[in-house]
Amino acid sequence: MSTTFRNYIDGVPVDASDGRTLDVVNPATGDVYATSPLSGAADVDAAMAAAARAFPFWRDTTPSVRQRALLKIADGMEAWADELLAAECRDTGKPLHLTRSEELIPAIDQVRFFAGAARMLEGRSAGEYMKGMTSIVRREPVGVCAQVAPWNYPLLMAVWKFAPALAAGNTVVLKPSDTTPASTVLMAGIIGSVLTELGLPRGIFNVVCGDRETGRLMVEHPTPAMASITGSVRAGTQVAESASKDLKRVHLELGGKAPAVVFEDADLTEAIEDLVVGGFFNAGQDCTAATRVLVHESVHDEFVAALAKAAADTRTGLPDDEDVLYGPLNNADQLARVSGFIERLPGHAKVEAGGHQVGDKGYFYAPTVVSGLKQDDEIVQQEVFGPVITVQSFTDEAQAVRYANGVDYAPASSVWTKDHARAMRMSKNLDFGCVWINTHMALVAEMPHGGFKKSGYGKDLSAYGFEDYTRIKHVMTSL
């Protein structure tokens, strides 16, 4: 029996006002299993109006009230963990055991982190900077936030958006990806129950399902003071352009092409073990995935051979298979995109492992390693967003830095060496929002996540991510 998802506006589950729907496909099978609303202008208007009505009340609550609400939301997520996990894995095809440990549990923890952050806003102390005048600095919520979450980590990215926004006193209209609405719609019900229990306006948090046009309507709507999106560079550029028409604040977390720089003194076994996970986890659908490995020429051939073997030993498969590292690509278009990169490889490239679809159902793609590449090759320069690791060789540290920095994307990078001074030099010279040393893809709630260059601006997680959802006001009074 098909499932029907609904929008969640002012605490009420509702269909799109004109009755339009989208099919939701299980990527592990390729079969349609549900429908969700294809929301239009009337639905966006209704959600924005609900958020705007709720904002004055929520803005004027104390941090302790917002903390209590977020802590109860985290408790609700814990109570509904099995249902959230099932919803997430049905929409994404991800392995259940890894999604629980690596996504669901961290998501709950991150809600609790921002619950604490709600009571820890800091500013300069009051003081006299002009004779006869005292100045203070207020931090305030920005207002209604229009937020668009991606399909690669639907639940986790929703948390990264709504938790800091709510903690700071903003109200939210959130749109999940059209391919992955399930966990966000379920989350809306959890949050709505908490708001009702605490006697708070249910319009504080709203969910509107739909496609790119729905997202555009949200960003261009006159009500939000801020637009936040996690997605492709193309989508981020369109959001920035749309938001510029009325000077909305914009928070962008976009594409990636993370380099892993492996020096000759690195522990190659440890590096390969970590980079297989860093490159293939979530089918490589991660802006921080270790998609580009740069290896010193003296150990290049040894490294490539070992990495290819490790890739061949890595499995993709169905959500309930505890021996797989990752599931399918998210949708048919993404499978075609990844396949296209491999089909267009230049003659000097060599596929060392994988390079093909797996099975005849769903959107599975084999763990793939490609060597023999040049810096200007398409697959080196453009985001694949699939289980594909490219390998290049370098001669010295300076060339490694040039190759690593020589792309348009810059969310994250890693350095593999036993030389502490070299690691410090590389962390200074790598032009990326994060530099890991002898590890890759580790994230914690207390540290910021966000890239440079075409990977966008603004930070997720940490106190910095919290502050992004506030504005600063100077108040001066005569003595």
GROMACS .gro file of C-alpha atoms in nm:
model
  479
    1MET     CA    1   0.000   0.000   0.000
    2SER     CA    2   0.138   0.342  -0.096
    3THR     CA    3   0.228   0.594   0.176
    4THR     CA    4   0.107   0.954   0.160
    5PHE     CA    5   0.321   1.230   0.308
    6ARG     CA    6   0.178   1.573   0.391
    7ASN     CA    7   0.304   1.921   0.458
    8TYR     CA    8   0.308   2.038   0.819
    9ILE     CA    9   0.182   2.395   0.846
   10ASP     CA   10   0.092   2.561   1.177
   11GLY     CA   11   0.079   2.222   1.342
   12VAL     CA   12  -0.159   2.064   1.093
   13PRO     CA   13  -0.072   1.794   0.835
   14VAL     CA   14  -0.210   1.916   0.500
   15ASP     CA   15  -0.192   1.824   0.133
   16ALA     CA   16  -0.081   2.074  -0.129
   17SER     CA   17  -0.367   2.320  -0.175
   18ASP     CA   18  -0.411   2.224  -0.539
   19GLY     CA   19  -0.374   1.851  -0.472
   20ARG     CA   20  -0.057   1.804  -0.677
   21THR     CA   21   0.184   1.530  -0.569
   22LEU     CA   22   0.527   1.389  -0.640
   23ASP     CA   23   0.625   1.022  -0.647
   24VAL     CA   24   0.877   0.909  -0.385
   25VAL     CA   25   1.106   0.626  -0.499
   26ASN     CA   26   1.291   0.371  -0.288
   27PRO     CA   27   1.641   0.391  -0.442
   28ALA     CA   28   1.728   0.037  -0.333
   29THR     CA   29   1.456  -0.101  -0.561
   30GLY     CA   30   1.372   0.180  -0.802
   31ASP     CA   31   1.004   0.141  -0.711
   32VAL     CA   32   0.761   0.417  -0.616
   33TYR     CA   33   0.644   0.362  -0.259
   34ALA     CA   34   0.486   0.695  -0.161
   35THR     CA   35   0.364   1.035  -0.271
   36SER     CA   36   0.439   1.376  -0.121
   37PRO     CA   37   0.288   1.720  -0.182
   38LEU     CA   38   0.410   1.929  -0.474
   39SER     CA   39   0.360   2.257  -0.294
   40GLY     CA   40   0.297   2.582  -0.476
   41ALA     CA   41   0.272   2.950  -0.394
   42ALA     CA   42  -0.043   2.915  -0.179
   43ASP     CA   43   0.122   2.650   0.040
   44VAL     CA   44   0.439   2.855   0.081
   45ASP     CA   45   0.229   3.160   0.168
   46ALA     CA   46   0.044   2.962   0.437
   47ALA     CA   47   0.364   2.828   0.592
   48MET     CA   48   0.533   3.170   0.591
   49ALA     CA   49   0.227   3.329   0.748
   50ALA     CA   50   0.225   3.068   1.025
   51ALA     CA   51   0.595   3.120   1.093
   52ALA     CA   52   0.553   3.498   1.092
   53ARG     CA   53   0.263   3.481   1.341
   54ALA     CA   54   0.464   3.260   1.576
   55PHE     CA   55   0.784   3.463   1.555
   56PRO     CA   56   0.711   3.746   1.805
   57PHE     CA   57   0.618   3.495   2.075
   58TRP     CA   58   0.918   3.269   2.009
   59ARG     CA   59   1.157   3.565   1.980
   60ASP     CA   60   1.049   3.692   2.320
   61THR     CA   61   1.082   3.361   2.503
   62THR     CA   62   1.379   3.319   2.732
   63PRO     CA   63   1.671   3.097   2.632
   64SER     CA   64   1.569   2.850   2.901
   65VAL     CA   65   1.231   2.798   2.733
   66ARG     CA   66   1.396   2.737   2.396
   67GLN     CA   67   1.644   2.501   2.558
   68ARG     CA   68   1.366   2.303   2.722
   69ALA     CA   69   1.182   2.271   2.391
   70LEU     CA   70   1.491   2.149   2.206
   71LEU     CA   71   1.575   1.901   2.478
   72LYS     CA   72   1.224   1.759   2.455
   73ILE     CA   73   1.258   1.741   2.076
   74ALA     CA   74   1.578   1.538   2.125
   75ASP     CA   75   1.394   1.312   2.368
   76GLY     CA   76   1.115   1.271   2.113
   77MET     CA   77   1.367   1.176   1.845
   78GLU     CA   78   1.508   0.916   2.080
   79ALA     CA   79   1.162   0.777   2.151
   80TRP     CA   80   1.086   0.760   1.777
   81ALA     CA   81   1.437   0.648   1.677
   82ASP     CA   82   1.328   0.325   1.510
   83GLU     CA   83   1.063   0.502   1.305
   84LEU     CA   84   1.301   0.782   1.206
   85LEU     CA   85   1.562   0.525   1.106
   86ALA     CA   86   1.317   0.327   0.896
   87ALA     CA   87   1.191   0.641   0.723
   88GLU     CA   88   1.543   0.763   0.649
   89CYS     CA   89   1.665   0.433   0.510
   90ARG     CA   90   1.356   0.377   0.299
   91ASP     CA   91   1.414   0.713   0.126
   92THR     CA   92   1.790   0.672   0.089
   93GLY     CA   93   1.861   0.297   0.083
   94LYS     CA   94   2.135   0.345   0.341
   95PRO     CA   95   2.253   0.062   0.569
   96LEU     CA   96   2.039   0.062   0.881
   97HIS     CA   97   2.319  -0.012   1.128
   98LEU     CA   98   2.549   0.265   1.001
   99THR     CA   99   2.271   0.519   0.965
  100ARG     CA  100   2.177   0.465   1.328
  101SER     CA  101   2.531   0.501   1.462
  102GLU     CA  102   2.669   0.763   1.223
  103GLU     CA  103   2.365   0.982   1.154
  104LEU     CA  104   2.067   0.932   1.385
  105ILE     CA  105   2.257   0.927   1.715
  106PRO     CA  106   2.474   1.228   1.618
  107ALA     CA  107   2.161   1.416   1.503
  108ILE     CA  108   2.000   1.372   1.844
  109ASP     CA  109   2.324   1.482   2.012
  110GLN     CA  110   2.342   1.792   1.791
  111VAL     CA  111   1.990   1.899   1.888
  112ARG     CA  112   2.100   1.875   2.250
  113PHE     CA  113   2.414   2.075   2.173
  114PHE     CA  114   2.210   2.362   2.032
  115ALA     CA  115   1.973   2.338   2.329
  116GLY     CA  116   2.274   2.423   2.543
  117ALA     CA  117   2.396   2.688   2.300
  118ALA     CA  118   2.063   2.870   2.341
  119ARG     CA  119   2.179   2.978   2.687
  120MET     CA  120   2.537   3.063   2.595
  121LEU     CA  121   2.519   3.362   2.360
  122GLU     CA  122   2.811   3.593   2.433
  123GLY     CA  123   2.885   3.954   2.344
  124ARG     CA  124   3.109   4.240   2.445
  125SER     CA  125   3.047   4.379   2.791
  126ALA     CA  126   2.869   4.712   2.829
  127GLY     CA  127   3.105   5.007   2.844
  128GLU     CA  128   3.167   5.373   2.780
  129TYR     CA  129   3.326   5.430   2.440
  130MET     CA  130   3.210   5.792   2.415
  131LYS     CA  131   3.208   6.038   2.702
  132GLY     CA  132   2.872   6.039   2.874
  133MET     CA  133   2.743   5.737   2.682
  134THR     CA  134   2.713   5.369   2.765
  135SER     CA  135   2.699   5.111   2.484
  136ILE     CA  136   2.564   4.759   2.492
  137VAL     CA  137   2.540   4.496   2.220
  138ARG     CA  138   2.226   4.287   2.176
  139ARG     CA  139   2.212   3.959   1.986
  140GLU     CA  140   1.871   3.893   1.837
  141PRO     CA  141   1.710   3.629   1.613
  142VAL     CA  142   1.690   3.732   1.249
  143GLY     CA  143   1.325   3.633   1.197
  144VAL     CA  144   1.157   3.370   0.978
  145CYS     CA  145   1.411   3.136   0.814
  146ALA     CA  146   1.349   2.960   0.481
  147GLN     CA  147   1.555   2.641   0.483
  148VAL     CA  148   1.614   2.387   0.206
  149ALA     CA  149   1.769   2.050   0.302
  150PRO     CA  150   1.940   1.802   0.065
  151TRP     CA  151   1.883   1.434  -0.011
  152ASN     CA  152   2.224   1.298   0.092
  153TYR     CA  153   2.165   1.331   0.470
  154PRO     CA  154   1.797   1.426   0.498
  155LEU     CA  155   1.755   1.397   0.874
  156LEU     CA  156   2.100   1.516   0.976
  157MET     CA  157   2.095   1.820   0.749
  158ALA     CA  158   1.745   1.911   0.866
  159VAL     CA  159   1.880   1.913   1.223
  160TRP     CA  160   2.178   2.127   1.120
  161LYS     CA  161   1.928   2.382   0.993
  162PHE     CA  162   1.635   2.393   1.231
  163ALA     CA  163   1.821   2.333   1.562
  164PRO     CA  164   2.043   2.646   1.559
  165ALA     CA  165   1.765   2.855   1.407
  166LEU     CA  166   1.515   2.759   1.678
  167ALA     CA  167   1.775   2.788   1.953
  168ALA     CA  168   1.840   3.148   1.852
  169GLY     CA  169   1.469   3.236   1.858
  170ASN     CA  170   1.385   3.220   1.488
  171THR     CA  171   1.089   3.041   1.334
  172VAL     CA  172   1.134   2.799   1.045
  173VAL     CA  173   0.985   2.689   0.715
  174LEU     CA  174   1.186   2.384   0.603
  175LYS     CA  175   1.167   2.205   0.269
  176PRO     CA  176   1.317   1.854   0.242
  177SER     CA  177   1.440   1.724  -0.092
  178ASP     CA  178   1.166   1.597  -0.321
  179THR     CA  179   1.329   1.250  -0.313
  180THR     CA  180   1.364   1.225   0.068
  181PRO     CA  181   1.070   1.380   0.257
  182ALA     CA  182   0.994   1.094   0.498
  183SER     CA  183   1.213   1.163   0.802
  184THR     CA  184   1.152   1.539   0.788
  185VAL     CA  185   0.774   1.494   0.783
  186LEU     CA  186   0.799   1.253   1.076
  187MET     CA  187   1.024   1.503   1.256
  188ALA     CA  188   0.760   1.772   1.207
  189GLY     CA  189   0.511   1.559   1.395
  190ILE     CA  190   0.759   1.507   1.680
  191ILE     CA  191   0.831   1.879   1.704
  192GLY     CA  192   0.461   1.966   1.680
  193SER     CA  193   0.383   1.736   1.973
  194VAL     CA  194   0.652   1.903   2.185
  195LEU     CA  195   0.527   2.254   2.101
  196THR     CA  196   0.170   2.152   2.189
  197GLU     CA  197   0.281   1.993   2.518
  198LEU     CA  198   0.466   2.311   2.616
  199GLY     CA  199   0.184   2.542   2.510
  200LEU     CA  200   0.395   2.704   2.236
  201PRO     CA  201   0.271   2.822   1.894
  202ARG     CA  202   0.291   2.534   1.649
  203GLY     CA  203   0.383   2.770   1.366
  204ILE     CA  204   0.733   2.789   1.511
  205PHE     CA  205   0.827   2.496   1.284
  206ASN     CA  206   0.670   2.421   0.945
  207VAL     CA  207   0.752   2.173   0.668
  208VAL     CA  208   0.666   2.230   0.303
  209CYS     CA  209   0.738   1.949   0.056
  210GLY     CA  210   0.798   2.007  -0.313
  211ASP     CA  211   1.050   2.048  -0.592
  212ARG     CA  212   1.301   2.314  -0.699
  213GLU     CA  213   1.020   2.551  -0.787
  214THR     CA  214   0.886   2.520  -0.432
  215GLY     CA  215   1.231   2.605  -0.299
  216ARG     CA  216   1.253   2.906  -0.529
  217LEU     CA  217   0.915   3.031  -0.406
  218MET     CA  218   1.037   3.001  -0.046
  219VAL     CA  219   1.359   3.191  -0.108
  220GLU     CA  220   1.190   3.467  -0.309
  221HIS     CA  221   0.902   3.504  -0.061
  222PRO     CA  222   0.903   3.846   0.108
  223THR     CA  223   0.856   3.707   0.460
  224PRO     CA  224   1.185   3.525   0.541
  225ALA     CA  225   1.477   3.730   0.667
  226MET     CA  226   1.720   3.450   0.593
  227ALA     CA  227   1.753   3.167   0.341
  228SER     CA  228   1.965   2.859   0.410
  229ILE     CA  229   2.038   2.580   0.164
  230THR     CA  230   2.255   2.272   0.146
  231GLY     CA  231   2.290   2.159  -0.213
  232SER     CA  232   2.479   2.195  -0.539
  233VAL     CA  233   2.679   2.500  -0.644
  234ARG     CA  234   2.418   2.566  -0.912
  235ALA     CA  235   2.137   2.564  -0.657
  236GLY     CA  236   2.337   2.783  -0.418
  237THR     CA  237   2.409   3.036  -0.692
  238GLN     CA  238   2.040   3.052  -0.778
  239VAL     CA  239   1.946   3.100  -0.413
  240ALA     CA  240   2.204   3.376  -0.366
  241GLU     CA  241   2.078   3.551  -0.679
  242SER     CA  242   1.712   3.522  -0.574
  243ALA     CA  243   1.784   3.635  -0.216
  244SER     CA  244   1.979   3.935  -0.342
  245LYS     CA  245   1.661   4.090  -0.484
  246ASP     CA  246   1.546   4.185  -0.135
  247LEU     CA  247   1.882   4.149   0.042
  248LYS     CA  248   1.799   3.842   0.247
  249ARG     CA  249   2.075   3.692   0.453
  250VAL     CA  250   2.199   3.371   0.293
  251HIS     CA  251   2.366   3.062   0.440
  252LEU     CA  252   2.510   2.823   0.179
  253GLU     CA  253   2.666   2.478   0.222
  254LEU     CA  254   2.746   2.357  -0.127
  255GLY     CA  255   2.964   2.119  -0.328
  256GLY     CA  256   3.294   1.955  -0.243
  257LYS     CA  257   3.606   1.803  -0.394
  258ALA     CA  258   3.803   1.712  -0.084
  259PRO     CA  259   4.170   1.620  -0.132
  260ALA     CA  260   4.351   1.367   0.086
  261VAL     CA  261   4.725   1.436   0.062
  262VAL     CA  262   4.930   1.126   0.141
  263PHE     CA  263   5.304   1.176   0.196
  264GLU     CA  264   5.570   0.908   0.167
  265ASP     CA  265   5.611   0.875   0.546
  266ALA     CA  266   5.241   0.813   0.610
  267ASP     CA  267   5.111   0.485   0.748
  268LEU     CA  268   4.967   0.365   0.416
  269THR     CA  269   4.761   0.085   0.567
  270GLU     CA  270   4.591   0.322   0.809
  271ALA     CA  271   4.542   0.584   0.538
  272ILE     CA  272   4.377   0.338   0.301
  273GLU     CA  273   4.146   0.201   0.570
  274ASP     CA  274   4.029   0.554   0.657
  275LEU     CA  275   4.007   0.680   0.300
  276VAL     CA  276   3.800   0.383   0.183
  277VAL     CA  277   3.543   0.486   0.442
  278GLY     CA  278   3.598   0.856   0.375
  279GLY     CA  279   3.555   0.809   0.001
  280PHE     CA  280   3.278   0.550  -0.017
  281PHE     CA  281   3.062   0.612   0.293
  282ASN     CA  282   2.710   0.717   0.190
  283ALA     CA  283   2.805   0.618  -0.167
  284GLY     CA  284   3.040   0.916  -0.178
  285GLN     CA  285   2.741   1.151  -0.162
  286ASP     CA  286   2.906   1.391   0.078
  287CYS     CA  287   3.073   1.727   0.021
  288THR     CA  288   3.359   1.620   0.250
  289ALA     CA  289   3.409   1.275   0.091
  290ALA     CA  290   3.771   1.186   0.015
  291THR     CA  291   3.719   1.201  -0.358
  292ARG     CA  292   4.072   1.310  -0.460
  293VAL     CA  293   4.372   1.128  -0.322
  294LEU     CA  294   4.709   1.291  -0.391
  295VAL     CA  295   4.998   1.051  -0.325
  296HIS     CA  296   5.373   1.111  -0.324
  297GLU     CA  297   5.528   0.958  -0.636
  298SER     CA  298   5.759   0.732  -0.435
  299VAL     CA  299   5.465   0.536  -0.288
  300HIS     CA  300   5.208   0.599  -0.561
  301ASP     CA  301   5.206   0.257  -0.727
  302GLU     CA  302   5.202   0.070  -0.396
  303PHE     CA  303   4.920   0.290  -0.269
  304VAL     CA  304   4.707   0.253  -0.584
  305ALA     CA  305   4.737  -0.125  -0.583
  306ALA     CA  306   4.637  -0.148  -0.217
  307LEU     CA  307   4.352   0.103  -0.255
  308ALA     CA  308   4.214  -0.083  -0.558
  309LYS     CA  309   4.214  -0.409  -0.361
  310ALA     CA  310   4.042  -0.243  -0.066
  311ALA     CA  311   3.779  -0.097  -0.300
  312ALA     CA  312   3.718  -0.438  -0.459
  313ASP     CA  313   3.666  -0.582  -0.109
  314THR     CA  314   3.412  -0.310  -0.019
  315ARG     CA  315   3.045  -0.398  -0.059
  316THR     CA  316   2.734  -0.203  -0.144
  317GLY     CA  317   2.392  -0.352  -0.084
  318LEU     CA  318   2.051  -0.340   0.080
  319PRO     CA  319   1.975  -0.153   0.404
  320ASP     CA  320   1.941  -0.464   0.623
  321ASP     CA  321   2.278  -0.611   0.515
  322GLU     CA  322   2.521  -0.539   0.800
  323ASP     CA  323   2.823  -0.625   0.586
  324VAL     CA  324   2.784  -0.336   0.342
  325LEU     CA  325   2.949   0.006   0.374
  326TYR     CA  326   2.697   0.195   0.166
  327GLY     CA  327   2.370   0.169  -0.022
  328PRO     CA  328   2.252   0.298  -0.358
  329LEU     CA  329   2.290   0.638  -0.514
  330ASN     CA  330   1.990   0.849  -0.429
  331ASN     CA  331   1.810   0.861  -0.762
  332ALA     CA  332   1.823   0.766  -1.130
  333ASP     CA  333   1.963   1.105  -1.234
  334GLN     CA  334   2.250   1.069  -0.988
  335LEU     CA  335   2.329   0.720  -1.119
  336ALA     CA  336   2.342   0.860  -1.472
  337ARG     CA  337   2.565   1.146  -1.355
  338VAL     CA  338   2.819   0.918  -1.187
  339SER     CA  339   2.817   0.673  -1.478
  340GLY     CA  340   2.874   0.961  -1.717
  341PHE     CA  341   3.195   1.069  -1.547
  342ILE     CA  342   3.339   0.719  -1.591
  343GLU     CA  343   3.219   0.690  -1.951
  344ARG     CA  344   3.387   1.022  -2.038
  345LEU     CA  345   3.726   0.942  -1.882
  346PRO     CA  346   4.022   1.049  -2.099
  347GLY     CA  347   4.245   0.787  -2.260
  348HIS     CA  348   4.527   0.838  -2.007
  349ALA     CA  349   4.300   0.744  -1.714
  350LYS     CA  350   4.280   0.390  -1.579
  351VAL     CA  351   3.992   0.236  -1.386
  352GLU     CA  352   4.166   0.033  -1.116
  353ALA     CA  353   3.846  -0.096  -0.952
  354GLY     CA  354   3.472  -0.073  -1.009
  355GLY     CA  355   3.344   0.165  -1.272
  356HIS     CA  356   3.004   0.002  -1.323
  357GLN     CA  357   2.650  -0.029  -1.190
  358VAL     CA  358   2.579  -0.315  -0.951
  359GLY     CA  359   2.271  -0.532  -1.002
  360ASP     CA  360   1.965  -0.470  -1.216
  361LYS     CA  361   1.742  -0.314  -0.948
  362GLY     CA  362   1.795   0.014  -0.769
  363TYR     CA  363   2.075   0.265  -0.817
  364PHE     CA  364   2.381   0.080  -0.682
  365TYR     CA  365   2.729   0.166  -0.811
  366ALA     CA  366   3.050  -0.024  -0.745
  367PRO     CA  367   3.333   0.122  -0.533
  368THR     CA  368   3.553   0.282  -0.798
  369VAL     CA  369   3.919   0.389  -0.812
  370VAL     CA  370   4.062   0.582  -1.107
  371SER     CA  371   4.433   0.655  -1.156
  372GLY     CA  372   4.652   0.818  -1.420
  373LEU     CA  373   4.469   1.150  -1.406
  374LYS     CA  374   4.581   1.504  -1.480
  375GLN     CA  375   4.489   1.812  -1.283
  376ASP     CA  376   4.265   1.959  -1.551
  377ASP     CA  377   4.065   1.640  -1.617
  378GLU     CA  378   3.690   1.675  -1.572
  379ILE     CA  379   3.668   1.409  -1.302
  380VAL     CA  380   3.937   1.588  -1.099
  381GLN     CA  381   3.778   1.932  -1.132
  382GLN     CA  382   3.405   1.858  -1.106
  383GLU     CA  383   3.207   1.707  -0.820
  384VAL     CA  384   3.109   1.346  -0.895
  385PHE     CA  385   2.911   1.289  -0.573
  386GLY     CA  386   2.940   0.914  -0.601
  387PRO     CA  387   3.157   0.622  -0.479
  388VAL     CA  388   3.453   0.725  -0.693
  389ILE     CA  389   3.806   0.800  -0.569
  390THR     CA  390   4.060   0.953  -0.806
  391VAL     CA  391   4.436   0.922  -0.750
  392GLN     CA  392   4.710   1.159  -0.866
  393SER     CA  393   5.080   1.161  -0.786
  394PHE     CA  394   5.287   1.459  -0.671
  395THR     CA  395   5.660   1.520  -0.643
  396ASP     CA  396   5.693   1.758  -0.349
  397GLU     CA  397   5.498   1.953  -0.090
  398ALA     CA  398   5.459   2.262  -0.307
  399GLN     CA  399   5.305   2.062  -0.592
  400ALA     CA  400   5.077   1.881  -0.347
  401VAL     CA  401   4.944   2.216  -0.225
  402ARG     CA  402   4.892   2.341  -0.583
  403TYR     CA  403   4.704   2.028  -0.684
  404ALA     CA  404   4.497   2.023  -0.365
  405ASN     CA  405   4.398   2.389  -0.391
  406GLY     CA  406   4.353   2.381  -0.767
  407VAL     CA  407   3.974   2.325  -0.768
  408ASP     CA  408   3.672   2.550  -0.714
  409TYR     CA  409   3.538   2.360  -0.411
  410ALA     CA  410   3.679   2.384  -0.061
  411PRO     CA  411   3.480   2.235   0.228
  412ALA     CA  412   3.739   1.992   0.366
  413SER     CA  413   4.076   1.821   0.317
  414SER     CA  414   4.312   1.583   0.494
  415VAL     CA  415   4.688   1.537   0.531
  416TRP     CA  416   4.859   1.207   0.597
  417THR     CA  417   5.212   1.230   0.741
  418LYS     CA  418   5.413   1.153   1.053
  419ASP     CA  419   5.599   1.486   1.021
  420HIS     CA  420   5.436   1.731   1.263
  421ALA     CA  421   5.595   2.041   1.111
  422ARG     CA  422   5.482   1.936   0.763
  423ALA     CA  423   5.130   1.874   0.892
  424MET     CA  424   5.121   2.225   1.040
  425ARG     CA  425   5.251   2.381   0.717
  426MET     CA  426   4.993   2.195   0.513
  427SER     CA  427   4.708   2.291   0.748
  428LYS     CA  428   4.811   2.655   0.698
  429ASN     CA  429   4.846   2.634   0.320
  430LEU     CA  430   4.544   2.420   0.232
  431ASP     CA  431   4.257   2.651   0.132
  432PHE     CA  432   3.973   2.450   0.284
  433GLY     CA  433   3.723   2.504   0.563
  434CYS     CA  434   3.852   2.198   0.748
  435VAL     CA  435   4.189   2.022   0.750
  436TRP     CA  436   4.205   1.678   0.910
  437ILE     CA  437   4.545   1.529   0.998
  438ASN     CA  438   4.581   1.150   0.973
  439THR     CA  439   4.204   1.110   0.966
  440HIS     CA  440   3.918   1.209   0.737
  441MET     CA  441   3.550   1.297   0.778
  442ALA     CA  442   3.530   1.322   1.157
  443LEU     CA  443   3.268   1.575   1.273
  444VAL     CA  444   3.159   1.691   1.619
  445ALA     CA  445   2.883   1.929   1.724
  446GLU     CA  446   3.127   2.165   1.897
  447MET     CA  447   3.340   2.237   1.586
  448PRO     CA  448   3.235   2.437   1.276
  449HIS     CA  449   3.164   2.286   0.936
  450GLY     CA  450   3.162   2.498   0.621
  451GLY     CA  451   3.368   2.563   0.312
  452PHE     CA  452   3.543   2.834   0.115
  453LYS     CA  453   3.529   2.939  -0.251
  454LYS     CA  454   3.234   2.788  -0.442
  455SER     CA  455   3.147   2.566  -0.148
  456GLY     CA  456   2.954   2.855   0.001
  457TYR     CA  457   2.965   3.062   0.317
  458GLY     CA  458   2.835   3.039   0.670
  459LYS     CA  459   2.906   2.763   0.919
  460ASP     CA  460   2.703   2.466   1.038
  461LEU     CA  461   2.740   2.316   1.386
  462SER     CA  462   2.932   2.485   1.672
  463ALA     CA  463   2.881   2.827   1.828
  464TYR     CA  464   2.967   2.978   1.490
  465GLY     CA  465   2.675   2.800   1.328
  466PHE     CA  466   2.450   2.923   1.609
  467GLU     CA  467   2.565   3.284   1.570
  468ASP     CA  468   2.487   3.272   1.196
  469TYR     CA  469   2.119   3.274   1.294
  470THR     CA  470   2.149   3.594   1.500
  471ARG     CA  471   2.185   3.962   1.423
  472ILE     CA  472   2.378   4.224   1.620
  473LYS     CA  473   2.225   4.546   1.746
  474HIS     CA  474   2.413   4.835   1.910
  475VAL     CA  475   2.224   5.018   2.188
  476MET     CA  476   2.368   5.346   2.319
  477THR     CA  477   2.226   5.541   2.609
  478SER     CA  478   2.314   5.880   2.751
  479LEU     CA  479   2.438   5.892   3.109
   0.00000   0.00000   0.00000
